[in-house]
Coordinates of C-alpha atoms in Angstrom, one line a residue:
M53 CA 58.9 -55.1 -14.8
R54 CA 61.7 -52.7 -15.5
R55 CA 61.6 -53.1 -19.1
S56 CA 57.8 -52.7 -19.2
V57 CA 57.1 -49.8 -16.9
G58 CA 60.5 -48.4 -15.9
W59 CA 62.3 -48.2 -12.4
P60 CA 59.8 -46.9 -9.9
L61 CA 57.6 -49.9 -9.4
T62 CA 60.7 -52.2 -9.8
I63 CA 62.5 -50.3 -7.0
V64 CA 59.4 -50.4 -4.8
S65 CA 59.1 -54.3 -5.2
L66 CA 62.7 -54.8 -4.5
V67 CA 62.5 -52.6 -1.3
F68 CA 59.4 -54.7 0.0
I69 CA 61.3 -58.0 -0.7
A70 CA 64.3 -56.7 1.2
Y71 CA 61.9 -55.7 4.0
A72 CA 60.4 -59.0 4.2
I73 CA 64.0 -60.6 4.7
F74 CA 65.6 -58.0 6.8
G75 CA 62.7 -57.1 9.1
R76 CA 64.5 -57.8 12.3
S77 CA 67.0 -55.0 11.5
M78 CA 64.3 -52.4 10.8
P79 CA 63.7 -49.6 13.4
G80 CA 60.8 -49.0 15.6
L81 CA 57.3 -49.6 14.2
L82 CA 58.8 -51.2 11.0
V83 CA 60.4 -54.2 12.9
H84 CA 59.1 -57.7 12.4
R85 CA 60.4 -61.2 13.0
G86 CA 62.0 -61.4 9.5
Y87 CA 61.6 -64.3 7.0
S88 CA 64.2 -66.3 5.0
F89 CA 64.6 -65.8 1.2
S90 CA 62.9 -69.3 0.7
T91 CA 59.9 -68.4 2.9
T92 CA 59.4 -65.1 1.3
A93 CA 59.7 -66.5 -2.3
S94 CA 57.2 -69.4 -1.4
H95 CA 54.8 -66.9 0.0
L96 CA 54.9 -64.6 -3.1
L97 CA 55.1 -67.5 -5.7
L98 CA 53.1 -70.4 -4.3
T99 CA 50.1 -68.7 -2.6
Y100 CA 47.3 -66.5 -3.8
A101 CA 48.5 -63.7 -1.6
G102 CA 51.5 -62.6 -3.8
I103 CA 52.2 -62.6 -7.5
Y104 CA 49.2 -64.7 -8.4
G105 CA 46.9 -62.6 -6.1
T106 CA 43.8 -60.5 -6.5
P107 CA 45.3 -57.8 -8.9
L108 CA 46.6 -60.4 -11.5
K109 CA 43.3 -62.3 -11.1
I110 CA 41.2 -59.2 -12.0
M111 CA 43.5 -58.3 -15.0
I112 CA 42.9 -61.8 -16.5
R113 CA 39.2 -62.2 -15.4
Y114 CA 37.9 -58.7 -16.5
V115 CA 40.4 -56.3 -17.9
M116 CA 41.9 -58.1 -20.8
I117 CA 38.5 -58.7 -22.5
F118 CA 37.6 -55.0 -22.1
M119 CA 40.8 -54.2 -23.8
V120 CA 40.0 -56.4 -26.7
F121 CA 36.6 -54.7 -26.9
G122 CA 38.1 -51.2 -26.9
S123 CA 40.7 -52.2 -29.7
L124 CA 38.2 -53.7 -31.8
L125 CA 35.8 -50.6 -31.6
Q126 CA 38.8 -48.3 -32.4
V127 CA 39.4 -50.5 -35.7
V128 CA 35.8 -49.8 -36.9
G129 CA 36.3 -46.0 -36.5
A130 CA 34.3 -45.4 -33.3
S131 CA 36.6 -42.7 -32.0
D132 CA 36.0 -40.7 -35.3
V133 CA 32.3 -40.9 -34.8
L134 CA 32.5 -39.8 -31.1
V135 CA 34.7 -36.8 -32.1
R136 CA 32.1 -35.8 -34.8
F137 CA 29.4 -36.2 -32.3
S138 CA 31.2 -34.0 -29.9
Q139 CA 31.7 -31.3 -32.6
A140 CA 27.9 -31.4 -33.2
I141 CA 27.1 -30.9 -29.7
A142 CA 29.8 -28.3 -28.5
G143 CA 31.6 -27.0 -31.6
R144 CA 29.5 -23.8 -32.0
F145 CA 30.0 -22.6 -28.4
T146 CA 32.6 -20.3 -27.0
G147 CA 36.0 -21.9 -27.2
G148 CA 34.3 -24.6 -29.4
L149 CA 37.2 -27.0 -30.2
G150 CA 38.5 -27.0 -26.5
K151 CA 35.0 -28.2 -25.4
V152 CA 35.0 -30.7 -28.2
A153 CA 38.1 -32.1 -26.9
V154 CA 36.7 -32.5 -23.5
I155 CA 33.4 -34.2 -24.6
A156 CA 35.2 -36.5 -27.2
S157 CA 37.7 -37.6 -24.6
A158 CA 34.9 -38.2 -22.0
L159 CA 33.1 -40.4 -24.7
V160 CA 36.3 -42.2 -26.0
G161 CA 37.1 -42.7 -22.3
T162 CA 34.0 -44.9 -21.9
V163 CA 35.8 -47.3 -24.2
S164 CA 39.5 -47.0 -23.4
G165 CA 39.7 -46.5 -19.7
S166 CA 43.3 -45.2 -20.2
A167 CA 44.7 -41.7 -19.9
A168 CA 47.6 -42.3 -22.3
G169 CA 45.5 -44.2 -24.8
N170 CA 42.9 -41.5 -24.8
V171 CA 45.5 -38.8 -25.4
A172 CA 46.9 -40.8 -28.4
T173 CA 43.4 -41.5 -29.9
T174 CA 41.6 -38.2 -29.6
G175 CA 44.7 -36.0 -29.1
A176 CA 45.9 -36.7 -32.6
V177 CA 42.7 -35.1 -33.9
T178 CA 41.7 -32.5 -31.3
I179 CA 45.2 -31.0 -30.4
P180 CA 46.0 -29.8 -34.0
A181 CA 42.5 -28.6 -34.4
M182 CA 42.7 -26.6 -31.2
K183 CA 46.1 -25.0 -32.3
R184 CA 44.5 -24.0 -35.6
A185 CA 41.5 -22.4 -33.7
G186 CA 43.9 -20.2 -31.8
Y187 CA 44.7 -22.1 -28.7
P188 CA 48.5 -21.9 -27.6
A189 CA 50.2 -25.3 -28.1
H190 CA 50.8 -26.0 -24.3
V191 CA 47.1 -25.0 -23.6
A192 CA 45.8 -27.4 -26.3
G193 CA 48.0 -30.2 -24.9
A194 CA 46.8 -29.4 -21.4
I195 CA 43.2 -29.5 -22.3
E196 CA 43.5 -32.9 -24.0
S197 CA 45.5 -34.4 -21.1
V198 CA 43.2 -33.3 -18.5
A199 CA 40.0 -34.5 -20.5
S200 CA 41.8 -37.8 -21.4
T201 CA 42.8 -38.5 -17.7
G202 CA 39.1 -38.4 -16.9
G203 CA 38.6 -41.5 -19.0
Q204 CA 39.8 -43.6 -16.1
I205 CA 36.8 -42.6 -14.1
M206 CA 34.3 -42.6 -16.8
P207 CA 31.9 -45.5 -16.9
P208 CA 31.2 -48.1 -18.2
I209 CA 34.8 -49.1 -18.9
M210 CA 36.9 -47.4 -16.2
G211 CA 40.5 -48.0 -15.5
A212 CA 41.8 -51.4 -14.3
A213 CA 41.8 -50.3 -10.7
A214 CA 37.9 -50.0 -10.8
F215 CA 37.7 -53.7 -11.4
L216 CA 40.0 -54.3 -8.4
M217 CA 37.7 -51.9 -6.4
A218 CA 34.7 -54.1 -7.1
E219 CA 36.7 -57.1 -5.9
Y220 CA 37.9 -55.5 -2.7
L221 CA 34.5 -54.1 -1.9
G222 CA 32.7 -57.4 -2.7
V223 CA 30.2 -55.8 -5.0
P224 CA 29.3 -56.4 -8.7
Y225 CA 31.3 -54.1 -11.1
G226 CA 28.1 -52.5 -12.2
Q227 CA 27.7 -51.0 -8.8
V228 CA 31.1 -49.4 -9.0
A229 CA 30.4 -48.0 -12.4
L230 CA 27.1 -46.6 -11.2
A231 CA 28.8 -45.0 -8.1
A232 CA 31.4 -43.5 -10.4
T233 CA 28.9 -41.8 -12.8
L234 CA 28.3 -38.5 -10.8
P235 CA 31.9 -37.8 -10.0
A236 CA 32.9 -38.5 -13.5
I237 CA 30.1 -36.1 -14.9
I238 CA 31.2 -33.4 -12.3
Y239 CA 34.9 -33.9 -13.3
F240 CA 34.2 -33.2 -16.9
L241 CA 31.9 -30.2 -15.9
S242 CA 34.9 -28.9 -14.2
V243 CA 37.2 -29.3 -16.9
G244 CA 34.6 -27.8 -19.4
M245 CA 34.2 -24.8 -17.1
A246 CA 37.9 -24.3 -17.1
V247 CA 38.0 -24.4 -20.9
D248 CA 35.1 -22.0 -21.1
L249 CA 36.6 -19.4 -18.8
Y250 CA 40.0 -19.5 -20.6
A251 CA 38.2 -19.1 -23.9
R252 CA 36.3 -16.0 -22.7
A253 CA 39.2 -14.5 -21.3
H254 CA 41.1 -14.9 -24.5
G255 CA 38.5 -14.2 -27.0
L256 CA 38.3 -17.7 -28.5
R257 CA 35.1 -18.3 -30.4
G258 CA 33.3 -21.4 -31.6
M259 CA 33.5 -23.4 -34.9
A260 CA 31.9 -21.9 -38.0
P261 CA 28.5 -23.5 -38.7
A262 CA 29.9 -24.7 -42.1
Q263 CA 32.4 -26.9 -40.2
I264 CA 29.9 -28.6 -38.0
E265 CA 27.8 -31.7 -39.2
P266 CA 24.1 -31.7 -38.2
L267 CA 23.7 -33.8 -35.1
R268 CA 20.9 -35.8 -36.7
Q269 CA 23.2 -36.8 -39.5
V270 CA 25.9 -37.9 -37.1
L271 CA 23.6 -40.0 -35.1
R272 CA 22.1 -41.5 -38.3
E273 CA 25.5 -42.5 -39.6
G274 CA 27.1 -43.4 -36.3
W275 CA 24.4 -45.0 -34.0
L276 CA 25.9 -48.4 -34.7
Y277 CA 29.2 -47.4 -33.2
I278 CA 27.7 -46.2 -30.1
L279 CA 25.3 -49.1 -29.6
P280 CA 28.0 -51.6 -28.1
I281 CA 28.9 -49.1 -25.4
G282 CA 25.3 -48.5 -24.4
V283 CA 24.6 -52.2 -24.4
I284 CA 27.6 -52.9 -22.0
F285 CA 26.4 -50.1 -19.6
G286 CA 22.7 -51.5 -19.8
L287 CA 24.0 -55.1 -19.0
L288 CA 26.0 -53.8 -16.0
I289 CA 23.0 -51.8 -14.7
L290 CA 20.8 -54.8 -15.1
G291 CA 23.3 -56.8 -12.9
Y292 CA 25.1 -58.9 -15.4
S293 CA 28.7 -59.7 -14.8
A294 CA 31.4 -57.5 -16.3
T295 CA 32.8 -60.5 -18.2
F296 CA 29.4 -61.3 -19.8
A297 CA 28.8 -57.6 -20.7
A298 CA 32.3 -57.3 -22.2
L299 CA 31.8 -60.6 -24.2
V300 CA 28.6 -59.3 -25.6
G301 CA 30.3 -56.0 -26.4
V302 CA 33.1 -58.0 -28.4
G303 CA 30.3 -59.9 -30.1
L304 CA 28.7 -56.6 -31.3
A305 CA 32.1 -55.1 -32.3
L306 CA 32.8 -58.2 -34.5
V307 CA 29.4 -57.7 -36.2
L308 CA 30.3 -54.1 -36.8
L309 CA 33.7 -55.3 -38.3
V310 CA 31.7 -57.5 -40.8
V311 CA 29.2 -54.7 -41.6
K312 CA 32.0 -52.1 -42.2
R313 CA 34.2 -54.7 -44.0
A314 CA 37.3 -54.1 -41.9
G315 CA 40.5 -55.7 -43.2
L316 CA 42.0 -58.8 -41.5
R317 CA 45.3 -57.0 -41.1
Q318 CA 43.6 -54.1 -39.2
V319 CA 41.7 -56.6 -36.9
L320 CA 45.1 -58.5 -36.1
A321 CA 46.9 -55.2 -35.5
A322 CA 44.2 -54.3 -33.1
L323 CA 44.3 -57.6 -31.2
E324 CA 48.1 -57.3 -31.1
E325 CA 47.8 -53.8 -29.5
A326 CA 45.3 -55.2 -27.0
G327 CA 47.5 -58.1 -26.3
R328 CA 50.7 -56.0 -25.6
G329 CA 48.7 -53.6 -23.4
A330 CA 47.3 -56.7 -21.4
A331 CA 50.8 -58.2 -21.0
T332 CA 52.1 -54.9 -19.5
L333 CA 49.2 -54.6 -17.2
C334 CA 49.7 -58.1 -16.0
I335 CA 53.3 -57.4 -15.2
V336 CA 52.2 -54.3 -13.3
S337 CA 49.7 -56.5 -11.4
A338 CA 52.5 -59.0 -10.5
G339 CA 54.4 -56.1 -9.0
A340 CA 51.5 -55.0 -7.1
G341 CA 51.0 -58.6 -5.8
I342 CA 54.6 -58.6 -4.6
V343 CA 53.9 -55.4 -2.5
V344 CA 50.5 -56.7 -1.2
G345 CA 52.0 -60.0 -0.4
V346 CA 54.8 -58.6 1.6
M347 CA 52.5 -56.3 3.6
Q348 CA 50.2 -59.3 4.5
L349 CA 53.2 -61.5 5.5
T350 CA 54.7 -58.8 7.7
G351 CA 51.5 -57.0 9.0
L352 CA 52.9 -53.7 7.8
G353 CA 49.6 -52.5 6.5
A354 CA 47.7 -52.6 9.8
R355 CA 50.6 -50.9 11.6
L356 CA 50.8 -48.0 9.1
A357 CA 47.1 -47.5 9.3
S358 CA 47.5 -46.9 13.0
V359 CA 50.2 -44.5 12.5
L360 CA 48.3 -42.5 9.9
V361 CA 45.4 -42.3 12.4
D362 CA 47.8 -41.0 15.2
L363 CA 49.4 -38.5 12.7
S364 CA 45.9 -37.1 11.9
A365 CA 45.3 -36.3 15.6
G366 CA 41.8 -37.6 15.3
S367 CA 40.9 -35.2 12.4
S368 CA 39.3 -36.9 9.3
L369 CA 40.2 -33.8 7.2
V370 CA 44.0 -34.0 8.0
L371 CA 43.9 -37.7 7.2
L372 CA 42.2 -37.1 3.9
V373 CA 44.7 -34.4 3.0
L374 CA 47.6 -36.7 3.9
T375 CA 46.0 -39.5 1.8
M376 CA 45.7 -37.1 -1.1
V377 CA 49.4 -36.1 -1.0
V378 CA 50.5 -39.8 -0.7
S379 CA 48.1 -40.8 -3.6
I380 CA 49.5 -38.1 -5.9
I381 CA 53.2 -38.8 -5.0
L382 CA 52.9 -42.5 -5.7
G383 CA 50.9 -41.9 -8.8
M384 CA 53.7 -39.7 -10.3
G385 CA 55.9 -42.8 -10.8
M386 CA 53.4 -45.8 -11.0
P387 CA 50.2 -46.8 -12.7
T388 CA 47.0 -46.1 -11.1
T389 CA 46.3 -49.8 -10.6
V390 CA 49.5 -50.1 -8.4
V391 CA 48.8 -46.9 -6.5
Y392 CA 45.3 -48.0 -5.7
V393 CA 46.5 -51.6 -4.6
L394 CA 49.1 -50.0 -2.4
L395 CA 46.8 -47.5 -0.7
V396 CA 44.0 -50.1 -0.2
S397 CA 46.3 -51.9 2.1
L398 CA 48.0 -48.9 3.6
V399 CA 45.5 -46.1 3.9
V400 CA 41.9 -47.2 3.3
P401 CA 41.6 -49.1 6.7
A402 CA 42.8 -45.9 8.4
L403 CA 40.0 -43.8 6.5
V404 CA 37.4 -46.4 7.4
Q405 CA 38.6 -46.4 11.0
M406 CA 38.0 -42.6 11.1
G407 CA 34.5 -43.0 10.1
T408 CA 34.6 -42.7 6.2
A409 CA 32.3 -45.0 4.3
P410 CA 34.2 -48.0 2.7
I411 CA 33.1 -47.0 -0.9
S412 CA 34.1 -43.3 -0.2
A413 CA 37.5 -44.4 1.1
H414 CA 38.1 -46.7 -1.9
F415 CA 37.0 -44.0 -4.5
F416 CA 39.1 -41.3 -2.8
V417 CA 42.4 -43.1 -3.1
F418 CA 41.5 -44.2 -6.8
Y419 CA 40.4 -40.7 -7.7
F420 CA 43.7 -39.1 -6.6
G421 CA 45.7 -41.8 -8.2
V422 CA 44.1 -41.0 -11.4
L423 CA 44.7 -37.1 -11.0
A424 CA 48.4 -37.9 -10.5
A425 CA 48.6 -38.3 -14.4
V426 CA 48.2 -34.6 -14.8
T427 CA 50.2 -33.5 -11.6
P428 CA 53.7 -32.2 -12.1
P429 CA 56.6 -32.8 -11.8
V430 CA 55.8 -36.3 -13.4
A431 CA 52.6 -35.7 -15.3
L432 CA 52.6 -38.6 -17.8
A433 CA 49.4 -37.8 -19.6
S434 CA 50.5 -34.1 -20.0
Y435 CA 53.9 -35.2 -21.4
A436 CA 52.0 -37.5 -23.9
A437 CA 49.9 -34.6 -25.0
A438 CA 52.9 -32.2 -25.1
S439 CA 54.6 -34.5 -27.6
I440 CA 51.7 -34.3 -30.0
A441 CA 51.1 -30.5 -29.5
G442 CA 55.0 -29.7 -30.0
S443 CA 54.9 -27.8 -26.6
S444 CA 57.1 -27.8 -23.5
P445 CA 56.3 -30.8 -21.3
D446 CA 56.6 -28.5 -18.1
R447 CA 54.4 -25.7 -19.4
T448 CA 51.9 -28.2 -20.6
G449 CA 52.0 -30.1 -17.3
W450 CA 51.6 -27.0 -15.1
M451 CA 48.7 -25.7 -17.3
A452 CA 47.0 -29.1 -17.0
F453 CA 47.4 -29.0 -13.3
K454 CA 45.8 -25.5 -13.2
M455 CA 42.8 -26.7 -15.2
S456 CA 42.3 -29.9 -13.4
F457 CA 42.8 -28.2 -9.9
P458 CA 39.0 -27.6 -9.4
S459 CA 38.2 -31.3 -9.6
F460 CA 40.5 -31.9 -6.6
I461 CA 37.7 -30.8 -4.5
V462 CA 35.3 -33.5 -5.7
P463 CA 36.8 -36.5 -3.5
F464 CA 36.3 -34.4 -0.4
F465 CA 32.6 -34.1 -1.2
F466 CA 32.0 -37.8 -1.4
A467 CA 34.5 -38.6 1.5
S468 CA 32.4 -36.4 3.8
N469 CA 29.1 -37.6 2.5
P470 CA 28.8 -40.5 0.1
V471 CA 25.7 -39.1 -1.6
L472 CA 27.7 -38.3 -4.6
L473 CA 28.4 -42.0 -5.1
G474 CA 24.6 -42.6 -5.1
Q475 CA 24.5 -43.7 -1.5
G476 CA 21.4 -42.0 -0.4
V477 CA 17.8 -41.0 -1.2
W478 CA 17.2 -39.2 -4.5
H479 CA 16.8 -35.7 -3.0
E480 CA 20.1 -36.0 -1.0
V481 CA 22.0 -37.3 -4.0
L482 CA 20.5 -34.3 -6.1
R483 CA 21.6 -31.6 -3.5
G484 CA 25.1 -33.3 -3.3
A485 CA 25.4 -33.1 -7.1
V486 CA 24.4 -29.5 -7.2
T487 CA 26.6 -28.3 -4.4
A488 CA 29.7 -30.2 -5.7
S489 CA 29.0 -28.8 -9.2
V490 CA 28.8 -25.2 -7.8
G491 CA 31.9 -25.8 -5.7
V492 CA 34.0 -26.9 -8.7
F493 CA 32.6 -24.0 -10.7
L494 CA 33.7 -21.5 -8.1
L495 CA 37.2 -23.0 -8.0
A496 CA 37.4 -22.9 -11.7
M497 CA 36.7 -19.2 -11.6
A498 CA 39.3 -18.6 -8.9
V499 CA 42.0 -20.7 -10.6
M500 CA 41.2 -19.4 -14.1
N501 CA 41.0 -15.7 -12.7
Y502 CA 37.7 -14.8 -14.5
M503 CA 34.2 -13.9 -13.5
Q504 CA 32.8 -11.0 -15.5
G505 CA 36.4 -10.1 -16.2
P506 CA 39.7 -10.5 -14.3
L507 CA 39.4 -11.2 -10.6
R508 CA 41.0 -9.2 -7.7
W509 CA 42.9 -11.3 -5.2
W510 CA 40.4 -11.0 -2.5
A511 CA 37.6 -12.1 -4.9
R512 CA 39.5 -15.3 -5.8
L513 CA 40.1 -16.0 -2.0
L514 CA 36.5 -15.6 -1.3
L515 CA 35.6 -18.0 -4.2
V516 CA 38.0 -20.6 -2.8
L517 CA 36.5 -20.3 0.7
A518 CA 32.9 -20.5 -0.7
A519 CA 33.8 -23.8 -2.6
L520 CA 35.3 -25.1 0.7
L521 CA 32.2 -24.3 2.7
L522 CA 30.0 -26.3 0.1
I523 CA 31.9 -29.4 0.9
D524 CA 30.3 -29.7 4.2
P525 CA 26.7 -31.1 3.8
G526 CA 25.2 -28.7 6.3
A527 CA 22.6 -26.1 5.3
A528 CA 24.3 -23.2 7.3
T529 CA 27.6 -23.8 5.4
D530 CA 25.9 -24.0 2.0
A531 CA 24.2 -20.8 2.8
A532 CA 27.4 -19.1 3.8
G533 CA 29.1 -20.2 0.6
V534 CA 26.2 -19.0 -1.6
G535 CA 26.3 -15.8 0.2
M536 CA 30.1 -15.2 -0.5
V537 CA 29.4 -16.0 -4.3
I538 CA 26.6 -13.5 -4.5
M539 CA 28.8 -10.8 -2.8
V540 CA 31.8 -11.4 -5.2
W541 CA 29.3 -11.5 -8.3
L542 CA 27.8 -8.1 -7.2
L543 CA 31.2 -6.4 -6.5
Q544 CA 32.6 -7.8 -9.8
G545 CA 29.5 -6.4 -11.6
R546 CA 30.2 -3.0 -10.0
I547 CA 33.9 -3.0 -10.9
R548 CA 33.0 -3.9 -14.6
R549 CA 30.3 -1.2 -14.8
H550 CA 32.8 1.5 -13.5
G551 CA 35.6 0.1 -15.7
I552 CA 37.9 -0.6 -12.8
G553 CA 40.5 -3.2 -13.5
V554 CA 38.7 -4.7 -16.5
D555 CA 41.0 -5.2 -19.4
G556 CA 39.7 -8.4 -20.8
P557 CA 36.4 -9.6 -22.4
T558 CA 33.4 -8.9 -20.3
E559 CA 30.9 -11.7 -21.2
L560 CA 29.2 -13.4 -18.3
P561 CA 30.8 -16.7 -17.8
F562 CA 27.3 -18.4 -17.9
S563 CA 25.9 -16.4 -20.7

């Protein structure tokens, strides 16, 4: 484990093993009867509640075959087609190559399900292109890392933790993928808005028409590459198992390999890469199994859930904020899969006890575990992008955090009302999607400091308050939030007309 993923998960696993053995010496709430080394080892090694528990089972049953599918699709050049497709859609707009990076990472994320893998795949193309278009190196790296991180929440092939979620919730993986669709779309809308505002504020234009292939030509040449992804999503929606859908996807990828005459050496290299990635994930899952096994053996999970409820003093909002902080801190040093497994046992029961819907509670900890990849001081996706961009990891990490910050509001939307996860009638889901989208747009304006020009401090504060008001599903809070936005918009327009404090570009952000 230490050789594969470093010290954080290794130390956590060792601490939990020590806790199982020396439980009698623990203080207060942490005390338990204590178990011998032999009993602890037997529980972790010879039952399905330890190393060979649910996390490892999910890796072997579902995730490994999806990793093979993604690797085969990369061999035939699917990533290149998706980047060209993104350029045809967004290249001509303001900040064109930044938006191309966002769309390309979203599309490649449907295949990879990995933040670091996404950065390595699309970042090698988009980051140098953004730098040539005028983006500073740290901004180009930040845009790519934030967009790539969203790959873990982008259906149909999400991060490994999503398969675990389906198991813990006792629902087909297709339901989890469908529930993730709206949050994923809103996440990428948020990132795209941040890129748009940055580009407008710094006068970055779109790509020249001569650099962009016609969309019809890209689709004519590349529809075969996109077909396997669509087939997998369609099979999941129709209710087929994730394993069957992935197997069909692998079959289609193999047909593509034959059609495109890929070399045997390329195929073997792709399979080797998938195998190495799967081996690492299995080791991570075994480590997560140790933690979960000790919590089940000692009853620690139930006790900590009770403590969190007491700490929140009966406030679900306080409990959600505590959960967010814990998720991000854990995610700084450990893979999303491990963070999710830990918090499912420690925090999710407390959230459910406070009235949060089970699917909302699971998605809440999963989402923030994902966002930890772009949260300093340990922002792994940002560091990977910084190495490609040749920029400072710290500057890249903080810029990525700034651009991703508006999406931090999204989990609070579906925690307070699960309509964003597709739980409700269509008009409730539509209203939730609109208010959440407006909320992240407002936060993006406040964070990026641009609405018809630079914003005054009070205008930024009002936009943040308006975004927070939109979280509540009530009509009164929605009306108050919209009223604040209209007031800021009118005041900003007046400031711009009179030339007060305007020293940047003055295009409207939605024009």
